[in-house]
mmCIF file of C-alpha atoms and ligand atoms in Angstrom:
data_model
loop_
_atom_site.group_PDB
_atom_site.id
_atom_site.type_symbol
_atom_site.label_atom_id
_atom_site.label_comp_id
_atom_site.label_asym_id
_atom_site.label_seq_id
_atom_site.Cartn_x
_atom_site.Cartn_y
_atom_site.Cartn_z
ATOM 1 C CA MET F 930 0.000 0.000 0.000
ATOM 2 C CA ASN F 931 1.562 3.284 -0.977
ATOM 3 C CA ARG F 932 1.619 6.362 1.203
ATOM 4 C CA ARG F 933 -1.369 8.019 -0.389
ATOM 5 C CA SER F 934 -3.616 4.977 -0.433
ATOM 6 C CA PHE F 935 -2.673 4.298 3.189
ATOM 7 C CA ALA F 936 -3.503 7.841 4.136
ATOM 8 C CA GLN F 937 -6.809 7.692 2.331
ATOM 9 C CA SER F 938 -7.781 4.509 4.100
ATOM 10 C CA ILE F 939 -8.180 6.037 7.562
ATOM 11 C CA GLY F 940 -11.796 5.365 8.209
ATOM 12 C CA SER F 941 -13.827 7.743 6.091
ATOM 13 C CA ALA F 942 -11.457 10.644 6.609
ATOM 14 C CA VAL F 943 -10.586 12.982 3.811
ATOM 15 C CA ILE F 944 -7.040 14.235 3.347
ATOM 16 C CA ILE F 945 -6.817 17.614 1.712
ATOM 17 C CA PRO F 946 -3.801 19.880 1.411
ATOM 18 C CA ALA F 947 -5.842 22.843 2.593
ATOM 19 C CA ILE F 948 -9.420 23.954 2.728
ATOM 20 C CA ARG F 949 -10.777 24.313 -0.759
ATOM 21 C CA GLY F 950 -12.240 27.479 -2.087
ATOM 22 C CA SER F 951 -15.634 26.059 -2.866
ATOM 23 C CA ALA F 952 -17.616 23.049 -1.700
ATOM 24 C CA GLY F 953 -17.616 19.836 -3.675
ATOM 25 C CA LEU F 954 -14.367 18.438 -5.063
ATOM 26 C CA ILE F 955 -11.492 17.419 -2.814
ATOM 27 C CA GLU F 956 -8.516 16.904 -5.102
ATOM 28 C CA GLU F 957 -6.042 19.764 -5.149
ATOM 29 C CA SER F 958 -5.987 19.773 -8.944
ATOM 30 C CA ALA F 959 -9.690 20.457 -8.893
ATOM 31 C CA ILE F 960 -9.355 23.536 -6.748
ATOM 32 C CA SER F 961 -10.322 26.414 -8.931
ATOM 33 C CA LYS F 962 -10.090 29.106 -6.303
ATOM 34 C CA VAL F 963 -8.083 29.470 -3.109
ATOM 35 C CA GLY F 964 -10.523 31.145 -0.788
ATOM 36 C CA LYS F 965 -10.539 32.923 2.509
ATOM 37 C CA VAL F 966 -10.751 31.024 5.788
ATOM 38 C CA MET F 967 -12.203 32.734 8.843
ATOM 39 C CA ALA F 968 -11.333 31.268 12.240
ATOM 40 C CA ILE F 969 -13.718 32.252 15.034
ATOM 41 C CA ALA F 970 -12.622 31.438 18.570
ATOM 42 C CA ALA F 971 -13.801 32.205 22.071
ATOM 43 C CA HIS F 972 -10.276 33.078 23.210
ATOM 44 C CA PRO F 973 -7.172 34.119 21.257
ATOM 45 C CA GLY F 974 -5.158 31.039 22.252
ATOM 46 C CA ASP F 975 -7.843 28.716 20.906
ATOM 47 C CA GLY F 976 -7.716 30.566 17.624
ATOM 48 C CA MET F 977 -3.959 30.346 17.083
ATOM 49 C CA PHE F 978 -3.282 26.934 18.668
ATOM 50 C CA THR F 979 -6.170 25.013 17.078
ATOM 51 C CA MET F 980 -6.981 27.007 13.922
ATOM 52 C CA GLY F 981 -3.780 28.964 13.194
ATOM 53 C CA ALA F 982 -2.086 26.238 11.158
ATOM 54 C CA VAL F 983 -5.108 26.022 8.853
ATOM 55 C CA LEU F 984 -5.002 29.781 8.351
ATOM 56 C CA ALA F 985 -1.246 29.703 7.710
ATOM 57 C CA LYS F 986 -1.656 26.935 5.140
ATOM 58 C CA GLN F 987 -4.435 28.718 3.323
ATOM 59 C CA ILE F 988 -2.425 31.951 3.207
ATOM 60 C CA GLU F 989 0.669 30.131 1.972
ATOM 61 C CA ARG F 990 -1.375 28.760 -0.926
ATOM 62 C CA GLY F 991 -2.390 32.242 -1.981
ATOM 63 C CA GLY F 992 -5.644 32.450 -0.084
ATOM 64 C CA ALA F 993 -6.464 34.629 2.881
ATOM 65 C CA GLY F 994 -7.101 34.126 6.575
ATOM 66 C CA VAL F 995 -8.706 36.104 9.368
ATOM 67 C CA LEU F 996 -8.851 35.299 13.067
ATOM 68 C CA LEU F 997 -11.767 36.631 15.103
ATOM 69 C CA SER F 998 -11.643 36.356 18.901
ATOM 70 C CA LEU F 999 -14.827 36.906 20.849
ATOM 71 C CA SER F 1000 -12.835 37.850 23.960
ATOM 72 C CA LEU F 1001 -9.229 38.455 24.988
ATOM 73 C CA GLY F 1002 -9.110 35.433 27.281
ATOM 74 C CA GLU F 1003 -8.050 37.790 30.038
ATOM 75 C CA ARG F 1004 -9.289 35.670 32.932
ATOM 76 C CA GLY F 1005 -6.598 33.129 32.235
ATOM 77 C CA ALA F 1006 -4.246 35.573 33.950
ATOM 78 C CA PRO F 1007 -1.734 34.115 36.416
ATOM 79 C CA LYS F 1008 -1.837 35.498 39.980
ATOM 80 C CA ASN F 1009 1.035 37.913 39.440
ATOM 81 C CA ILE F 1010 -0.492 39.684 36.403
ATOM 82 C CA PRO F 1011 -3.643 41.865 36.665
ATOM 83 C CA VAL F 1012 -6.499 40.632 34.495
ATOM 84 C CA GLN F 1013 -6.649 43.767 32.347
ATOM 85 C CA GLN F 1014 -2.915 43.719 31.730
ATOM 86 C CA TYR F 1015 -3.071 40.070 30.746
ATOM 87 C CA GLY F 1016 -5.822 40.896 28.257
ATOM 88 C CA SER F 1017 -3.516 43.453 26.648
ATOM 89 C CA MET F 1018 -0.757 40.854 26.497
ATOM 90 C CA GLN F 1019 -3.115 38.423 24.801
ATOM 91 C CA ARG F 1020 -4.095 41.050 22.239
ATOM 92 C CA THR F 1021 -0.462 41.910 21.498
ATOM 93 C CA ALA F 1022 0.467 38.234 21.182
ATOM 94 C CA THR F 1023 -2.416 37.643 18.766
ATOM 95 C CA GLU F 1024 -1.488 40.634 16.629
ATOM 96 C CA SER F 1025 2.151 39.497 16.460
ATOM 97 C CA ALA F 1026 1.237 35.871 15.741
ATOM 98 C CA SER F 1027 -1.291 36.793 13.075
ATOM 99 C CA ARG F 1028 1.164 39.160 11.417
ATOM 100 C CA LEU F 1029 3.713 36.346 11.251
ATOM 101 C CA ILE F 1030 1.352 33.979 9.445
ATOM 102 C CA GLY F 1031 -0.181 36.769 7.371
ATOM 103 C CA ALA F 1032 -3.681 36.724 8.864
ATOM 104 C CA GLU F 1033 -5.950 39.609 9.792
ATOM 105 C CA THR F 1034 -7.267 39.908 13.346
ATOM 106 C CA ILE F 1035 -10.628 40.999 14.711
ATOM 107 C CA PHE F 1036 -11.378 41.318 18.415
ATOM 108 C CA LEU F 1037 -14.839 41.554 19.887
ATOM 109 C CA ASP F 1038 -15.079 42.835 23.422
ATOM 110 C CA TYR F 1039 -17.027 40.213 25.336
ATOM 111 C CA PRO F 1040 -15.658 39.524 28.813
ATOM 112 C CA ASP F 1041 -13.810 36.255 29.139
ATOM 113 C CA ALA F 1042 -15.982 33.568 30.809
ATOM 114 C CA GLU F 1043 -19.100 35.652 30.117
ATOM 115 C CA ILE F 1044 -19.466 35.389 26.336
ATOM 116 C CA PRO F 1045 -23.222 35.435 25.778
ATOM 117 C CA PHE F 1046 -25.122 33.372 23.239
ATOM 118 C CA ASN F 1047 -27.943 35.646 22.115
ATOM 119 C CA GLU F 1048 -29.211 37.583 19.113
ATOM 120 C CA GLU F 1049 -26.822 40.459 19.705
ATOM 121 C CA SER F 1050 -23.678 38.296 19.696
ATOM 122 C CA SER F 1051 -24.879 36.202 16.752
ATOM 123 C CA LEU F 1052 -25.619 39.322 14.707
ATOM 124 C CA ARG F 1053 -22.237 40.878 15.526
ATOM 125 C CA VAL F 1054 -20.501 37.783 14.218
ATOM 126 C CA CYS F 1055 -22.913 37.742 11.257
ATOM 127 C CA ASP F 1056 -21.797 41.281 10.423
ATOM 128 C CA ALA F 1057 -18.137 40.264 10.647
ATOM 129 C CA ILE F 1058 -18.792 37.353 8.267
ATOM 130 C CA ARG F 1059 -20.606 39.643 5.839
ATOM 131 C CA GLN F 1060 -17.664 42.040 5.980
ATOM 132 C CA GLN F 1061 -14.964 39.369 5.539
ATOM 133 C CA ARG F 1062 -16.860 37.134 3.084
ATOM 134 C CA PRO F 1063 -14.972 33.888 3.797
ATOM 135 C CA GLU F 1064 -15.538 30.679 1.834
ATOM 136 C CA ALA F 1065 -14.920 28.544 4.936
ATOM 137 C CA VAL F 1066 -15.315 29.091 8.674
ATOM 138 C CA VAL F 1067 -13.462 27.147 11.368
ATOM 139 C CA THR F 1068 -14.680 27.321 14.957
ATOM 140 C CA HIS F 1069 -15.167 25.358 18.189
ATOM 141 C CA TRP F 1070 -16.831 21.964 18.323
ATOM 142 C CA SER F 1071 -19.847 21.837 20.656
ATOM 143 C CA GLY F 1072 -18.537 19.021 22.859
ATOM 144 C CA SER F 1073 -16.680 21.315 25.235
ATOM 145 C CA TRP F 1074 -16.561 21.623 29.010
ATOM 146 C CA HIS F 1075 -15.971 25.368 28.599
ATOM 147 C CA LYS F 1076 -19.115 27.496 28.439
ATOM 148 C CA ASP F 1077 -17.450 30.143 26.260
ATOM 149 C CA HIS F 1078 -16.501 27.482 23.723
ATOM 150 C CA GLN F 1079 -20.026 26.035 23.740
ATOM 151 C CA ASN F 1080 -21.493 29.495 23.239
ATOM 152 C CA CYS F 1081 -19.009 30.310 20.479
ATOM 153 C CA HIS F 1082 -20.113 27.173 18.619
ATOM 154 C CA LEU F 1083 -23.760 28.209 18.870
ATOM 155 C CA ILE F 1084 -23.061 31.852 18.010
ATOM 156 C CA VAL F 1085 -21.154 30.914 14.867
ATOM 157 C CA ARG F 1086 -23.832 28.528 13.627
ATOM 158 C CA ASP F 1087 -26.501 31.213 13.978
ATOM 159 C CA ALA F 1088 -24.174 33.882 12.578
ATOM 160 C CA ILE F 1089 -23.575 31.831 9.416
ATOM 161 C CA PHE F 1090 -27.327 31.359 9.048
ATOM 162 C CA TYR F 1091 -27.958 35.084 9.456
ATOM 163 C CA ALA F 1092 -25.040 36.025 7.181
ATOM 164 C CA GLY F 1093 -26.535 34.086 4.294
ATOM 165 C CA LEU F 1094 -30.118 35.187 4.823
ATOM 166 C CA GLU F 1095 -30.891 37.503 1.901
ATOM 167 C CA THR F 1096 -33.989 38.875 3.557
ATOM 168 C CA LEU F 1097 -32.119 39.905 6.714
ATOM 169 C CA THR F 1098 -31.170 43.524 6.169
ATOM 170 C CA ARG F 1099 -27.892 44.593 7.743
ATOM 171 C CA GLU F 1100 -25.296 47.163 6.792
ATOM 172 C CA ARG F 1101 -23.639 44.760 4.330
ATOM 173 C CA PRO F 1102 -25.192 42.354 1.820
ATOM 174 C CA ALA F 1103 -25.724 38.674 2.552
ATOM 175 C CA HIS F 1104 -22.855 36.235 2.202
ATOM 176 C CA ALA F 1105 -23.209 32.440 2.126
ATOM 177 C CA VAL F 1106 -20.370 30.489 3.759
ATOM 178 C CA SER F 1107 -19.646 27.339 1.740
ATOM 179 C CA THR F 1108 -18.229 25.142 4.490
ATOM 180 C CA ILE F 1109 -17.935 25.052 8.263
ATOM 181 C CA PHE F 1110 -15.382 22.997 10.156
ATOM 182 C CA TYR F 1111 -14.708 22.394 13.843
ATOM 183 C CA ALA F 1112 -11.152 22.463 15.185
ATOM 184 C CA GLU F 1113 -9.440 19.839 17.329
ATOM 185 C CA ASN F 1114 -9.091 21.371 20.805
ATOM 186 C CA TRP F 1115 -8.149 19.552 24.018
ATOM 187 C CA GLU F 1116 -11.015 21.338 25.782
ATOM 188 C CA ASP F 1117 -13.604 20.400 23.125
ATOM 189 C CA ALA F 1118 -12.883 16.677 22.920
ATOM 190 C CA THR F 1119 -16.280 15.149 23.767
ATOM 191 C CA ASN F 1120 -17.520 13.311 20.662
ATOM 192 C CA PHE F 1121 -15.024 15.092 18.436
ATOM 193 C CA VAL F 1122 -14.454 12.807 15.441
ATOM 194 C CA PRO F 1123 -11.971 14.189 12.915
ATOM 195 C CA ASP F 1124 -12.828 13.544 9.286
ATOM 196 C CA THR F 1125 -10.518 15.997 7.523
ATOM 197 C CA TYR F 1126 -6.722 15.923 7.728
ATOM 198 C CA ILE F 1127 -4.645 18.860 6.525
ATOM 199 C CA ASP F 1128 -0.932 18.491 5.777
ATOM 200 C CA ILE F 1129 0.787 21.433 7.493
ATOM 201 C CA ASP F 1130 4.432 20.481 6.941
ATOM 202 C CA SER F 1131 5.198 23.603 4.945
ATOM 203 C CA VAL F 1132 3.891 25.969 7.615
ATOM 204 C CA TYR F 1133 4.655 23.998 10.775
ATOM 205 C CA GLU F 1134 7.689 26.011 11.916
ATOM 206 C CA LYS F 1135 5.983 29.330 11.253
ATOM 207 C CA TRP F 1136 2.873 28.207 13.147
ATOM 208 C CA MET F 1137 5.020 27.102 16.121
ATOM 209 C CA GLN F 1138 6.720 30.499 16.173
ATOM 210 C CA ALA F 1139 3.333 32.206 16.054
ATOM 211 C CA CYS F 1140 2.046 30.182 19.009
ATOM 212 C CA ASP F 1141 5.183 31.058 20.962
ATOM 213 C CA PHE F 1142 4.090 34.700 21.214
ATOM 214 C CA TYR F 1143 1.503 33.643 23.811
ATOM 215 C CA PRO F 1144 2.620 33.509 27.460
ATOM 216 C CA MET F 1145 0.427 30.434 28.003
ATOM 217 C CA TRP F 1146 2.031 28.422 25.166
ATOM 218 C CA ARG F 1147 4.843 27.001 27.259
ATOM 219 C CA GLY F 1148 2.770 26.647 30.382
ATOM 220 C CA GLN F 1149 3.971 29.918 31.943
ATOM 221 C CA THR F 1150 0.480 30.875 33.121
ATOM 222 C CA GLY F 1151 -1.057 27.553 34.097
ATOM 223 C CA PHE F 1152 -0.658 23.826 34.331
ATOM 224 C CA PHE F 1153 -1.415 22.834 30.766
ATOM 225 C CA ARG F 1154 1.522 22.312 28.379
ATOM 226 C CA TYR F 1155 -0.055 23.679 25.208
ATOM 227 C CA ASN F 1156 3.182 23.487 23.225
ATOM 228 C CA ASP F 1157 3.778 19.821 24.005
ATOM 229 C CA TYR F 1158 0.140 18.910 23.405
ATOM 230 C CA TYR F 1159 -0.395 20.648 20.066
ATOM 231 C CA SER F 1160 3.056 19.924 18.623
ATOM 232 C CA SER F 1161 2.735 16.226 19.565
ATOM 233 C CA LEU F 1162 -0.821 16.092 18.287
ATOM 234 C CA SER F 1163 0.325 17.378 14.908
ATOM 235 C CA VAL F 1164 2.945 14.621 14.748
ATOM 236 C CA MET F 1165 0.358 11.965 15.623
ATOM 237 C CA ARG F 1166 -2.098 13.288 13.056
ATOM 238 C CA GLY F 1167 0.710 13.420 10.516
ATOM 239 C CA CYS F 1168 1.447 9.721 11.176
ATOM 240 C CA LEU F 1169 -2.158 8.938 10.320
ATOM 241 C CA SER F 1170 -2.258 10.985 7.157
ATOM 242 C CA GLY F 1171 1.110 10.509 5.497
ATOM 243 C CA SER F 1172 2.876 13.727 6.443
ATOM 244 C CA HIS F 1173 5.217 14.797 9.224
ATOM 245 C CA HIS F 1174 2.679 17.194 10.710
ATOM 246 C CA ALA F 1175 -1.059 17.520 10.203
ATOM 247 C CA VAL F 1176 -4.072 19.068 11.876
ATOM 248 C CA THR F 1177 -7.554 17.678 11.784
ATOM 249 C CA LEU F 1178 -10.977 19.201 11.489
ATOM 250 C CA MET F 1179 -14.468 17.829 11.851
ATOM 251 C CA SER F 1180 -16.879 18.846 9.123
ATOM 252 C CA ASP F 1181 -20.381 19.936 9.913
ATOM 253 C CA ILE F 1182 -22.881 17.125 9.494
ATOM 254 C CA SER F 1183 -24.742 19.166 6.891
ATOM 255 C CA GLN F 1184 -21.810 18.928 4.469
ATOM 256 C CA ARG F 1185 -21.077 15.196 4.766
ATOM 257 C CA THR F 1186 -23.513 14.198 2.050
ATOM 258 C CA GLN F 1187 -21.674 13.044 -1.073
ATOM 259 C CA ARG F 1188 -23.281 13.585 -4.431
ATOM 260 C CA LEU F 1189 -21.791 11.056 -6.863
ATOM 261 C CA ARG F 1190 -22.625 9.967 -10.388
ATOM 262 C CA SER F 1191 -21.598 6.422 -9.440
ATOM 263 C CA LEU F 1192 -19.601 4.534 -6.817
HETATM 264 ZN ZN1 LIG E 350 -10.686 28.821 25.312
#
């Protein structure tokens, strides 16, 4: 069994070099347009650690990437740093990391641990989607112990619905997002089943450098060793998909239907 056929035999998973520009075909040669990916995270660290490599890969291929954080993740502050100051550090780290991989950044101002799921938050994210006009959105999976992550998942689903609703009048015209994916996150692991593997070899070092801007990356602000977890995870996922490093995503159930002319 050669490398590619082995990689393609992992359950029903799909291996793609990066998120395609439009829904449908999966082979790189069939990609007619390299689109924009929008990552939407509850906290900046989630965005860069679990979605940053996908953004970096898309940008490297000539596409575009934007990272939206609903909060600054300021309540993850260690005891010796005031919460507000830590929020500023998180913002600076995100701006530096995004600049390194070539992504834009958007910050909303919800307080960490109090991100609300309601019409107001869904419409704010809807407006950001209409402004950015991404082909694909990556966000949190719902199976999380963290309430902000759960709410982010729900907000994004409603925001995508609102963004594409032609009859919903907002400042900007409607925009339909082609695909939605959920990122692999140690805090969102309940019932997370990856079905899409992305080879990130070409952007791995840059992504690691980007993550290193965050004080929490090397465990400086808490117990969890983000760097060891996410770097090791990428090696493990690479083993399963025929590359040195890979990240996985879980596609929304609505886009798992295959439309074939024959088997
Ligand atoms: Zn988080």
